Every structure is written in C-alpha cells, then in structure tokens.
mmCIF file of C-alpha atoms in Angstrom:
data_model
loop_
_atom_site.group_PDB
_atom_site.id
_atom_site.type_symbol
_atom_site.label_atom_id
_atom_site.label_comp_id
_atom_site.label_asym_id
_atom_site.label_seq_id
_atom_site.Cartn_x
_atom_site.Cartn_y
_atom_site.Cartn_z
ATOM 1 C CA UNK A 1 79.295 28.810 1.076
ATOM 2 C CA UNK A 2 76.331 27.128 3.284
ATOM 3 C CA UNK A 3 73.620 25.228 0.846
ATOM 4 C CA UNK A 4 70.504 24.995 2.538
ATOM 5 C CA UNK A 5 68.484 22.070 2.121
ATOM 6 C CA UNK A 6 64.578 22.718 1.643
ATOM 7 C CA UNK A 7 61.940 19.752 2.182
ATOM 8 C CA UNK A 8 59.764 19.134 -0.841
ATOM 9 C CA UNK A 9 56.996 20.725 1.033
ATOM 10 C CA UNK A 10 58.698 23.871 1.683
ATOM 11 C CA UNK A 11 59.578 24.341 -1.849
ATOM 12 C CA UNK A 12 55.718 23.414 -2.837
ATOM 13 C CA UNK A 13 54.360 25.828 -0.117
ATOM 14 C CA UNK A 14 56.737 28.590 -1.793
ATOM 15 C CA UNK A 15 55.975 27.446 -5.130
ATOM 16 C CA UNK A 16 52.223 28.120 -3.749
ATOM 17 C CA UNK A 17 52.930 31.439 -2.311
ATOM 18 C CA UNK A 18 54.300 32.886 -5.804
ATOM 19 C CA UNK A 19 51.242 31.741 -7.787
ATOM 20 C CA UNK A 20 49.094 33.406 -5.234
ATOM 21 C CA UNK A 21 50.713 36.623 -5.219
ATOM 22 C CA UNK A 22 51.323 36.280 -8.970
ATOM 23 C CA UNK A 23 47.413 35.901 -9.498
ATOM 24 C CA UNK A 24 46.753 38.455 -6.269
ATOM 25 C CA UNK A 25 48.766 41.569 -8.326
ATOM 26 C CA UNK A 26 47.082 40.832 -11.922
ATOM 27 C CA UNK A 27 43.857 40.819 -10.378
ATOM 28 C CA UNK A 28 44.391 43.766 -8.237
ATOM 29 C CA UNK A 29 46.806 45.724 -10.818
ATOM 30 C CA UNK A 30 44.120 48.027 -13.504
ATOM 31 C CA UNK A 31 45.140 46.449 -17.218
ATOM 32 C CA UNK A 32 46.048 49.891 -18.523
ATOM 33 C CA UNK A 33 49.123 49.450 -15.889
ATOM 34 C CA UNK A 34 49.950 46.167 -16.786
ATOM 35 C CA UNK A 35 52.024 47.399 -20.068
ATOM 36 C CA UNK A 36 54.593 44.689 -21.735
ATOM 37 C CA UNK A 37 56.176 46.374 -24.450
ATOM 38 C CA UNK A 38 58.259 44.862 -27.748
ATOM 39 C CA UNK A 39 61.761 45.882 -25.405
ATOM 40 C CA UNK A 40 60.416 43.545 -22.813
ATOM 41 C CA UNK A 41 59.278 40.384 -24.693
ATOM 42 C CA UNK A 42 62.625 40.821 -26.746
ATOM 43 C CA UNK A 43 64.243 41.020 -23.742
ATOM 44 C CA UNK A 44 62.835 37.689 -21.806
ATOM 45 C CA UNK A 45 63.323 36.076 -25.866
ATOM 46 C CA UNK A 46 67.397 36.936 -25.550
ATOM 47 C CA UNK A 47 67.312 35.501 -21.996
ATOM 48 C CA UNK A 48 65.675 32.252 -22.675
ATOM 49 C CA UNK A 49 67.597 31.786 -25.968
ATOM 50 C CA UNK A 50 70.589 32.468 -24.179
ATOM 51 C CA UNK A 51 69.583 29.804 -21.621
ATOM 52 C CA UNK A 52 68.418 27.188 -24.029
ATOM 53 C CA UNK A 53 71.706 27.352 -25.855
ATOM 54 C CA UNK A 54 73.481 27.003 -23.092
ATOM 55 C CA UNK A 55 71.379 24.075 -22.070
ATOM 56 C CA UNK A 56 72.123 22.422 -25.508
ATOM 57 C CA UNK A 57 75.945 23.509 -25.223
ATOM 58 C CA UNK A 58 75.806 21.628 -21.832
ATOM 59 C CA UNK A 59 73.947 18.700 -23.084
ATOM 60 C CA UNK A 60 76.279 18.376 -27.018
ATOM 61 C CA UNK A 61 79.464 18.337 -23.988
ATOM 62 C CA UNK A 62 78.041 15.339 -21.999
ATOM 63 C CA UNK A 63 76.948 13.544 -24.797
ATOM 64 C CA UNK A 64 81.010 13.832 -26.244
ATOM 65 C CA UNK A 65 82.080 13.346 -22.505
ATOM 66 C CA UNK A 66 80.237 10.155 -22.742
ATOM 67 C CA UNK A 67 81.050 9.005 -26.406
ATOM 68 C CA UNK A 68 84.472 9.339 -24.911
ATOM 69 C CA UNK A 69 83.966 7.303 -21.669
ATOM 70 C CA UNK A 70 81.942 4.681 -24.303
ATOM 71 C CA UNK A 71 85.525 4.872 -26.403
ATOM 72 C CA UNK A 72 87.653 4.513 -23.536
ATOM 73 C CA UNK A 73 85.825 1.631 -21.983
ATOM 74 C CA UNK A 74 85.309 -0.373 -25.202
ATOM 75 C CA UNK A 75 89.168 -0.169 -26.105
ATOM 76 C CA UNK A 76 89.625 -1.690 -22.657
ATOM 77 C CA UNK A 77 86.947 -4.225 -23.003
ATOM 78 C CA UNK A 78 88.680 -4.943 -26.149
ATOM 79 C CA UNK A 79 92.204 -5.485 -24.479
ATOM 80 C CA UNK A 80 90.874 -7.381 -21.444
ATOM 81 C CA UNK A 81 89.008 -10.108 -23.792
ATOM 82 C CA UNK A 82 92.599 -10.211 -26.060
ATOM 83 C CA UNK A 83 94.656 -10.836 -22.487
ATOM 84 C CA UNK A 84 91.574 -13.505 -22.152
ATOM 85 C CA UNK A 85 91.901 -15.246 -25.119
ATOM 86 C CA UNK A 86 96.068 -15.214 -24.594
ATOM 87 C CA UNK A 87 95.530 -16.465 -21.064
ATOM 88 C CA UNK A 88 92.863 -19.017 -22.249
ATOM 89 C CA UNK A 89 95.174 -20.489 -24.491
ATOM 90 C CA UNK A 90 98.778 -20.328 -22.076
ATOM 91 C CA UNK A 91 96.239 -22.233 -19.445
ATOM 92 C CA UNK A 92 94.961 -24.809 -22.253
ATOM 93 C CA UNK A 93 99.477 -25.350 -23.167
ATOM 94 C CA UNK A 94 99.717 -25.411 -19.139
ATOM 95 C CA UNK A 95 96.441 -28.447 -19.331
ATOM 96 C CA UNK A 96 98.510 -30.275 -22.387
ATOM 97 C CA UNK A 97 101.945 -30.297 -20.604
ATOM 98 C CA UNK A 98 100.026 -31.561 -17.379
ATOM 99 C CA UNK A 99 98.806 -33.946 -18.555
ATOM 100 C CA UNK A 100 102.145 -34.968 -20.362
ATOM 101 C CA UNK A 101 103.691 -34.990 -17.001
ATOM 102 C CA UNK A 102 101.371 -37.135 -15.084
ATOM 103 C CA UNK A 103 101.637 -39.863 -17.819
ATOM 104 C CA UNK A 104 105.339 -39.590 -17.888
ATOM 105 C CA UNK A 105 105.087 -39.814 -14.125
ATOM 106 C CA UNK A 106 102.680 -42.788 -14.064
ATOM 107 C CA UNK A 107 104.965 -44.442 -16.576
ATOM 108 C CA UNK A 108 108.214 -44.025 -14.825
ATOM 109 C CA UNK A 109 106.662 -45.299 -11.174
ATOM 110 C CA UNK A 110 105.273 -48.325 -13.037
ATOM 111 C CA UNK A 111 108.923 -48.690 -14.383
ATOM 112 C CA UNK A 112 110.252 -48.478 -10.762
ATOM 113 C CA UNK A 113 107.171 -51.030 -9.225
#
C-alpha cells in the first residue's frame, strides 16, 4: 500500500475547495430540499459517539501502556542505584585495602633501605 504524502498547502487548498462547495450547494440548494430528519442527526450522534469512545479507549490504553513503561523504568532505576550503592561501597573496601598495601609496602622497602 503506497501513502502519498500531501504538502501543507495542498491539504489547505483542498480544505478550501470543500468549504467552497460546501457553502456553493447550501446557497444554491432551495431550504425546503435541504431536509435533516431525527434518523439523520441520530445517525451522525451514534457515529461520533462511537468515535469519541474509541478515542478515549485509545487514549485509557496509552495512558496504562505508559504507567507500565513508568513501572518498568522506575524498578530499574531502582536496581541500577542498589548495584550503585553496592559498587560504591566494594570501590570504598578496594580504597581501604589500597591504601593498606601501599603503607605495608612503604614500610617493608624502608625495612630493606
């Protein structure tokens, strides 16, 4: 299936084009013609309810899709800043025994001077 790309002006023009030949057949059309009956505004009220739900069934799904993707990521924020702290402190033992070493180092080649 081929989607065809329309520049903003083409769609305006268009947009344009409907109006006028919205406007052109109400002004040319006699009112006693122009006849919307109950069947027809219940009709267009089932189709817009129908579309409005399904906007709001669409929107309640992304809003869960992203209370899950907010869940998801804050469980592995939550991990990452535990393996943080548990690095932090391994690094801060590996500092100590460091520092152990070089002083037992410094003391034994002052031993051997």
């Amino acid at each position: 299936m081929k989607i065809l790309r329309i520049s903003k002006e083409e769609q305006l023009a268009k947009q344009a084009e409907r109006l006028r030949r919205k406007e052109e057949y109400f002004q040319t059309t006699p009112p006693n013609k122009l006849k919307v009956t109950q069947k027809d505004l219940e009709v267009y009220v089932k189709f817009y309810e129908k579309k409005l739900s399904s906007i709001v069934a669409d929107m309640d799904s992304n809003i869960e899709i992203e209370k899950k993707k907010k869940n998801r990521l804050e469980a592995r924020l939550k991990f990452l800043l535990q393996d943080n702290d548990t690095l932090a402190l391994q690094l801060a033992g590996i500092k100590k025994n460091l520092k152990k070493y070089q002083i037992f180092n410094r003391n034994a080649s002052m031993k051997h001077a």
